[in-house]
Amino acid sequence: MAVPRFWREIPSRYNLIGSRCGNCNKVMFPPRHICPHCRRIGKLEPYKLKPRGKVVSYAITHVAANGFEDQVPYVLAIVELEDGPRLTTQITDCDPAEVKIGDEVEIVFRRMGEEGEDGVLYYGYKGKLVKP
Amino acid sequence: MDVGIVGYGVYIPRYRIRVEEIAKVWGDDPERIKHGLLVEEKSVPGPDEDTATIAVEAARNAVKRAGINPQEIGAIYVGSESHPYAVKPTATIVAEAIDATPHLTAADYEFACKAGTAGIQTCMGAVEAGMIKYGMAIGADTAQGAPGDPLEYTAAAGGGAFIIGKNGGKTIATIEGTYSYTTDTPDFWRRDMRPYPKHGGRFTGKPAYFKHVLSAAHGLLRELELTPQDFAYAVFHQPNGKFPLQVAEELGFSNEQVMPGLLTPKVGNTYSGSSMIGLAAALDQAKPGDRILVVSYGSGAGSDAFSIVARDAIEAKRDAAKTVAEYINNKAYIDYSTYAKFKRMLVR
Amino acid sequence: MRDVAVIGVGITKFGELWDVSFREMIIEAGARAIEDAKIDGKQLDAMYVGNMSSGQFIRQEHTGALIADHAGLVPIPSTRVEGACASGGLALRQAVITVASGIHDFVVAAGIEKMTDVLSGVAMGALATAADQEWEVYVGATFPGLYALMARRHMYEFGTTEEQMAMVAVKNHQNACFNPCAQYHMKVTVDAVLNSPPVTLPLKLLDCSPITDGAACVILAPAEKARKFNDTPILITGTGQASDSISLHSRPSLTSLRATTEAAKAAYKMAGVGPDDIDLAEVHDCFTIAELMAIEDLGFCKKGEGGKVTQEGETAIGGRIPINTSGGLKGKGHPVGATGIAQAVEIVQQLRGEAGKRQVDGAEIGLAHNVGGSGGTAVVHVFKRGD
């Protein structure tokens, strides 16, 4: 991913900045530029989501996406955040066999990848199971 | 001096490798290593962790405990000898990830294992001078030890973050004073573009670690007119379990004063994180009024000593973030081959 | 609007066609369609080409004109249409709309993908560009990964089993054995699927459609002129297309593709039929779970019962509603941009009664369902015998 393309999304990637519609109050992540419900009458403002949620589904990746080869097997998941929106993320720091639908997850800060050996490093969010 | 600690936080990765697992690879006797270094296991960063991610997690915990608006942080210094970039600051990543940008100053520090405490001193000065309201100092590392080097048994990962501000209602501990002792002593180094550090073997002991830690401690006690009996806790840089106990004994501190802040046996040496996490562990237990001595050590060489007194606010803030003990106890053991994979010793 | 008929179909062998180029493939499919339609190439008025990613696969864009040139069809208008793996279905829809509108009479709808000129890792990366690069692929999602998320949730909500998913692969490989152009003429067993290497669990290698080279082509004409060319013109009586968020996490359901239900609703309405009227269907089984979800979303069974009806043989040839008689994407192969057209070729051959050993007896009405990405685009067509 080109540097400016990564860089301009840093607030969302580091701090879960999504959008909230001032008209219908719906919270969205990733951020949107127009409210899909209210369209032009909706007024979107940045909204910081709470870094907590639950696993809606998960999959154990053995054939990695480009750039993630060193991390197999890794758990890909859709997490529903407490604020409502869902996001696709990895579940890190776990034995893949531990993950179940409905598990509580906190969002943590992790290294996502790199632009080759001498390119920039990418950081962003991953989920981590919250053990009872 | 009228500055103190407003918040603190640590982060230690979840993975651990036992001394036995490493010893097996090199044909060493694990019992001899465990007795010789007083280390049982060490923390290992996951494949998606580095000094920046560790620093961010520690910083977020510190902000939680401080209960301040991160926009009021005027300076962030990240001390490490394993910054992810040779050129490009870790501190900006941290600043962005805790929402402290853009109205602040930031920089990375390097002074072997004491770059974090150097950051605390910088923050103290800037706060005392009225340049900033709060400053954040972080010591974090994913320490490198060459495979087969004795350092491999201890070189660990972790970090601590401290938010420094003027003494006031939010302060959880007052910093009474600091004293540094610095000389040019090449006991441990890593040349540019080299993956692993080299060290002077036994030369790292007496003329290096002991001379500097003892001199800084003596200097601080003398300046503040304090004796070991005035302290509830003493935290010394802990490259292994043995050095800090020896230095404590020489200074006249008891095991009871040292053990709460001695984490090497369970975590290993987190380099720039070492004395920072040790101090955090002491603060996790300290009662209001308890005095804590902290002496860091960075090869090359220098020591920063601090005298810190816990205040009333500490009780209420302690549980606002994960404690050192919680991080130590949440662990998953890995074998050497997984360790090699995580440390990217296996290159595809 | 005019009624639209298919007067000719053509398709290449699907597979790893190392010795055949992009240009040769499309010419071969096109020439067969022209022969089949018994039309003179000079009569053709326009062309739409479904192609997902020639830029990534062969570093060649501008393939609409390239194909017109190499087919000897310049100067007719030739337009490339892109909707990820639904590109072919979208090209067909554009061709239908063009003929129906009266702008052109004889219009080619083609589809092509040349996927094996790059290594499989590169091909995987190219396919992943159909997912949300910023918020899915960036975090490590792959296409099998996204469908595995759907599969896991389908298992959780409806009790669907990995065995039932495997039965989709077993059936489609079986059907492919009777299709001369299919990539695989190789039967698989449930055990073989379950024991195949993990890709993204719960999906294993044999739950996934392969990487395939191939091209397909159909020629459309106004229904009133179709009979001059063909005794059994096949009418396209319904077309429907719908869009959805391309990122799976932005959709309310992981177990139903809203784009499919919406596209089907439109196509059924236009054709004046319902799911019970369909005699056979080609559905988008890029992964086994996708076929189960498709037959539910198209109304061939109740939501959640896709696994059950598959297990009971209802979707096999000779069953209540034969699905993917061609072998589907799983057995026939999935040259992504060609798939939507290849589906149309199969339905036309079936409705003409030309499907040989895989023929569905007395097939009158057929349906083709083509999906882009993980469900951001879906397009459905309903076909009917013209006699």
mmCIF file of C-alpha atoms in Angstrom, chain C residues 162-179 182 184-193 206-207 280-295 300 306-332 346 357-358 360:
data_model
loop_
_atom_site.group_PDB
_atom_site.id
_atom_site.type_symbol
_atom_site.label_atom_id
_atom_site.label_comp_id
_atom_site.label_asym_id
_atom_site.label_seq_id
_atom_site.Cartn_x
_atom_site.Cartn_y
_atom_site.Cartn_z
ATOM 1 C CA GLU C 162 -18.442 -29.341 6.650
ATOM 2 C CA GLU C 163 -19.689 -32.637 5.190
ATOM 3 C CA GLN C 164 -22.645 -30.862 3.578
ATOM 4 C CA MET C 165 -20.313 -28.286 2.073
ATOM 5 C CA ALA C 166 -18.103 -31.102 0.819
ATOM 6 C CA MET C 167 -21.134 -32.613 -0.920
ATOM 7 C CA VAL C 168 -21.330 -29.541 -3.135
ATOM 8 C CA ALA C 169 -17.806 -30.256 -4.340
ATOM 9 C CA VAL C 170 -18.593 -33.939 -4.816
ATOM 10 C CA LYS C 171 -21.673 -33.151 -6.909
ATOM 11 C CA ASN C 172 -20.044 -30.462 -9.008
ATOM 12 C CA HIS C 173 -16.952 -32.551 -9.739
ATOM 13 C CA GLN C 174 -19.286 -35.367 -10.738
ATOM 14 C CA ASN C 175 -21.165 -33.060 -13.130
ATOM 15 C CA ALA C 176 -17.916 -31.692 -14.532
ATOM 16 C CA CYS C 177 -16.933 -35.193 -15.598
ATOM 17 C CA PHE C 178 -19.706 -34.973 -18.225
ATOM 18 C CA ASN C 179 -18.691 -31.534 -19.452
ATOM 19 C CA ALA C 182 -14.495 -28.524 -17.738
ATOM 20 C CA TYR C 184 -11.505 -31.217 -14.000
ATOM 21 C CA HIS C 185 -12.646 -34.626 -15.062
ATOM 22 C CA MET C 186 -11.952 -35.996 -11.651
ATOM 23 C CA LYS C 187 -14.439 -37.251 -9.111
ATOM 24 C CA VAL C 188 -13.876 -36.404 -5.468
ATOM 25 C CA THR C 189 -15.311 -37.941 -2.315
ATOM 26 C CA VAL C 190 -16.559 -36.275 0.846
ATOM 27 C CA ASP C 191 -13.521 -37.665 2.665
ATOM 28 C CA ALA C 192 -11.178 -36.282 0.036
ATOM 29 C CA VAL C 193 -12.682 -32.826 0.472
ATOM 30 C CA LEU C 206 -11.404 -28.856 -2.372
ATOM 31 C CA ASP C 207 -14.016 -26.387 -1.109
ATOM 32 C CA LEU C 280 -32.101 -25.858 -13.414
ATOM 33 C CA ALA C 281 -29.634 -23.197 -12.376
ATOM 34 C CA GLU C 282 -25.989 -22.304 -12.679
ATOM 35 C CA VAL C 283 -25.064 -20.576 -9.414
ATOM 36 C CA HIS C 284 -21.878 -18.896 -8.286
ATOM 37 C CA ASP C 285 -20.094 -21.627 -6.309
ATOM 38 C CA CYS C 286 -16.691 -19.979 -5.996
ATOM 39 C CA PHE C 287 -16.595 -21.864 -2.691
ATOM 40 C CA THR C 288 -18.849 -24.703 -1.615
ATOM 41 C CA ILE C 289 -20.544 -22.525 1.016
ATOM 42 C CA ALA C 290 -21.379 -20.029 -1.738
ATOM 43 C CA GLU C 291 -23.556 -22.607 -3.515
ATOM 44 C CA LEU C 292 -25.450 -23.381 -0.319
ATOM 45 C CA MET C 293 -26.099 -19.692 0.306
ATOM 46 C CA ALA C 294 -26.989 -19.111 -3.356
ATOM 47 C CA ILE C 295 -29.672 -21.793 -3.551
ATOM 48 C CA PHE C 300 -34.757 -22.895 -4.213
ATOM 49 C CA GLY C 306 -29.012 -25.421 1.614
ATOM 50 C CA GLY C 307 -26.879 -28.077 3.257
ATOM 51 C CA LYS C 308 -29.819 -30.329 3.923
ATOM 52 C CA VAL C 309 -31.263 -30.249 0.389
ATOM 53 C CA THR C 310 -27.791 -30.817 -1.047
ATOM 54 C CA GLN C 311 -27.292 -33.801 1.230
ATOM 55 C CA GLU C 312 -30.663 -35.170 0.115
ATOM 56 C CA GLY C 313 -29.654 -35.002 -3.540
ATOM 57 C CA GLU C 314 -32.202 -32.377 -4.559
ATOM 58 C CA THR C 315 -29.571 -30.344 -6.384
ATOM 59 C CA ALA C 316 -28.073 -33.231 -8.340
ATOM 60 C CA ILE C 317 -28.927 -33.940 -11.961
ATOM 61 C CA GLY C 318 -32.215 -35.848 -11.693
ATOM 62 C CA GLY C 319 -33.023 -34.068 -8.436
ATOM 63 C CA ARG C 320 -35.720 -31.502 -7.745
ATOM 64 C CA ILE C 321 -33.619 -28.533 -8.873
ATOM 65 C CA PRO C 322 -30.319 -29.482 -10.544
ATOM 66 C CA ILE C 323 -27.632 -26.950 -9.680
ATOM 67 C CA ASN C 324 -24.425 -26.414 -11.617
ATOM 68 C CA THR C 325 -24.874 -29.170 -14.159
ATOM 69 C CA SER C 326 -21.797 -27.788 -15.931
ATOM 70 C CA GLY C 327 -19.662 -28.607 -12.921
ATOM 71 C CA GLY C 328 -19.982 -25.069 -11.661
ATOM 72 C CA LEU C 329 -17.051 -22.877 -10.811
ATOM 73 C CA LYS C 330 -15.797 -25.718 -8.633
ATOM 74 C CA GLY C 331 -15.562 -28.430 -11.290
ATOM 75 C CA LYS C 332 -15.663 -26.599 -14.585
ATOM 76 C CA GLU C 346 -24.493 -24.022 -20.065
ATOM 77 C CA LYS C 357 -24.734 -36.880 -20.443
ATOM 78 C CA ARG C 358 -25.485 -34.027 -18.100
ATOM 79 C CA VAL C 360 -31.677 -32.222 -17.482
#
